[in-house]
Amino acid sequence: MKVYYECAPCFLRQAREALDLATDDEDLKLQVMVKVVELLNERFRKGQVSNELGTAMHRLIKEMTGSEDPYLLEKRRCNEIASRFLPLVEEYLQKHGDLESHVRVAITGNIIDFGALGLDFNHDQGIEDSLKAPLRINHVPLLEKKLEDASELLYLLDNTGEILFDRPLIEKIGEYGVDVKVAVKGKPILNDACMEDAIEAGLNDVAEVVTTGTDSVGMVCSDVSEEFRRIFEDAEVVIAKGMGNYEGLTEIDTEVDIFCLLNAKCHAIARDLGVEKGDNVAVKL
């Protein structure tokens, strides 16, 4: 996905929040923000892929502040938020055991996103509302048809906390006789899940966990390791969680069947998808 005009203030808001998490040094914050503005002035223009610019910005912030994982405490908060809702999720899936219901739960987990929604978003209310919401784009029947014929699937994870909502869907996919690999980031970026987060969530018990080999926002094909590139190209089906992966995967040319599961948390993504902000979608690219 290319940048929309609304992306500019969102980049600046993310930069401010990341800086507040990364350092207490006010002079350093100003120095870094000057560099962020220079980066945006240089690269924010028509045709720029949004998640590639976001990746460059967050790497700049990490490098200049010396903070390798600014969102560390927020990631723990994500896990706390998600854990509170697991009983509700389990109750929901006991009543609704079909694939679409598991997809809806996984998308509901995508609400837990400090990058898109900010640090002060009411996640509790957002999760409750999302579970009740319809899928504005519903390509789950196409996904189910692919699962019936597939033997291998790659599942691109997004945020910590959210991955607890992914586990039921990963287990459900296994019921189709599909071998699942789940991919985490190779290094911290935003509140995205890394290897230790996946292990803590027990995903290594239900799937093989691999890393992208990089710290990009979503999928940036030019950044991933050669090993991960082979894994991606060998997959028969890819499920990609979240807006960052959508932003990157819409820019690649591949024969792989890709399904993006996300909540359209910003106007730019919603407009790109042809839905309203806040809508849940399960869309085949």
Short mmCIF file of N, CA and C in Angstrom, two decimals, residues 2-12 35-57:
data_model
loop_
_atom_site.label_atom_id
_atom_site.label_comp_id
_atom_site.label_asym_id
_atom_site.label_seq_id
_atom_site.Cartn_x
_atom_site.Cartn_y
_atom_site.Cartn_z
N LYS A 2 0.51 2.19 -0.83
CA LYS A 2 1.21 3.46 -0.86
C LYS A 2 0.66 4.38 0.23
N VAL A 3 1.45 5.38 0.61
CA VAL A 3 1.00 6.31 1.64
C VAL A 3 -0.19 7.13 1.15
N TYR A 4 -1.09 7.43 2.08
CA TYR A 4 -2.14 8.42 1.89
C TYR A 4 -1.75 9.66 2.70
N TYR A 5 -2.42 10.77 2.44
CA TYR A 5 -2.03 11.99 3.14
C TYR A 5 -2.21 11.85 4.65
N GLU A 6 -3.19 11.03 5.08
CA GLU A 6 -3.43 10.86 6.51
C GLU A 6 -2.28 10.16 7.23
N CYS A 7 -1.41 9.50 6.47
CA CYS A 7 -0.31 8.76 7.10
C CYS A 7 0.70 9.69 7.77
N ALA A 8 0.84 10.92 7.26
CA ALA A 8 1.86 11.83 7.79
C ALA A 8 1.68 12.13 9.27
N PRO A 9 0.50 12.61 9.72
CA PRO A 9 0.35 12.85 11.15
C PRO A 9 0.44 11.58 11.98
N CYS A 10 0.08 10.45 11.40
CA CYS A 10 0.18 9.18 12.13
C CYS A 10 1.65 8.82 12.37
N PHE A 11 2.50 9.03 11.37
CA PHE A 11 3.93 8.80 11.56
C PHE A 11 4.47 9.66 12.69
N LEU A 12 4.09 10.93 12.71
CA LEU A 12 4.58 11.84 13.75
C LEU A 12 4.06 11.45 15.12
N LYS A 35 15.30 14.62 13.10
CA LYS A 35 15.72 13.64 12.10
C LYS A 35 14.51 12.91 11.50
N VAL A 36 13.50 12.66 12.33
CA VAL A 36 12.28 12.03 11.82
C VAL A 36 11.61 12.94 10.79
N VAL A 37 11.50 14.22 11.12
CA VAL A 37 10.90 15.17 10.18
C VAL A 37 11.71 15.24 8.89
N GLU A 38 13.03 15.22 9.01
CA GLU A 38 13.88 15.22 7.81
C GLU A 38 13.64 13.97 6.97
N LEU A 39 13.50 12.82 7.64
CA LEU A 39 13.22 11.57 6.93
C LEU A 39 11.89 11.65 6.18
N LEU A 40 10.87 12.15 6.87
CA LEU A 40 9.56 12.27 6.23
C LEU A 40 9.62 13.28 5.08
N ASN A 41 10.33 14.37 5.27
CA ASN A 41 10.46 15.37 4.21
C ASN A 41 11.13 14.78 2.97
N GLU A 42 12.07 13.87 3.21
CA GLU A 42 12.80 13.25 2.10
C GLU A 42 11.99 12.17 1.40
N ARG A 43 11.23 11.39 2.16
CA ARG A 43 10.63 10.19 1.58
C ARG A 43 9.11 10.18 1.52
N PHE A 44 8.44 11.05 2.29
CA PHE A 44 6.97 11.02 2.29
C PHE A 44 6.45 11.72 1.03
N ARG A 45 6.09 10.90 0.06
CA ARG A 45 5.57 11.43 -1.20
C ARG A 45 4.77 10.34 -1.90
N LYS A 46 4.05 10.73 -2.91
CA LYS A 46 3.22 9.79 -3.67
C LYS A 46 4.06 8.62 -4.17
N GLY A 47 3.56 7.42 -3.97
CA GLY A 47 4.26 6.23 -4.43
C GLY A 47 5.10 5.55 -3.38
N GLN A 48 5.28 6.21 -2.21
CA GLN A 48 6.06 5.60 -1.13
C GLN A 48 5.24 4.50 -0.45
N VAL A 49 5.83 3.33 -0.30
CA VAL A 49 5.15 2.23 0.41
C VAL A 49 5.15 2.55 1.90
N SER A 50 3.97 2.51 2.49
CA SER A 50 3.79 3.04 3.85
C SER A 50 4.60 2.29 4.90
N ASN A 51 4.58 0.95 4.87
CA ASN A 51 5.27 0.23 5.95
C ASN A 51 6.79 0.27 5.79
N GLU A 52 7.28 0.51 4.58
CA GLU A 52 8.72 0.67 4.40
C GLU A 52 9.20 1.96 5.06
N LEU A 53 8.42 3.03 4.92
CA LEU A 53 8.77 4.29 5.56
C LEU A 53 8.64 4.17 7.08
N GLY A 54 7.59 3.48 7.54
CA GLY A 54 7.44 3.26 8.98
C GLY A 54 8.61 2.48 9.56
N THR A 55 9.09 1.50 8.82
CA THR A 55 10.25 0.73 9.26
C THR A 55 11.47 1.62 9.41
N ALA A 56 11.72 2.45 8.41
CA ALA A 56 12.88 3.34 8.45
C ALA A 56 12.78 4.30 9.64
N MET A 57 11.59 4.80 9.91
CA MET A 57 11.41 5.74 11.01
C MET A 57 11.68 5.08 12.36
#
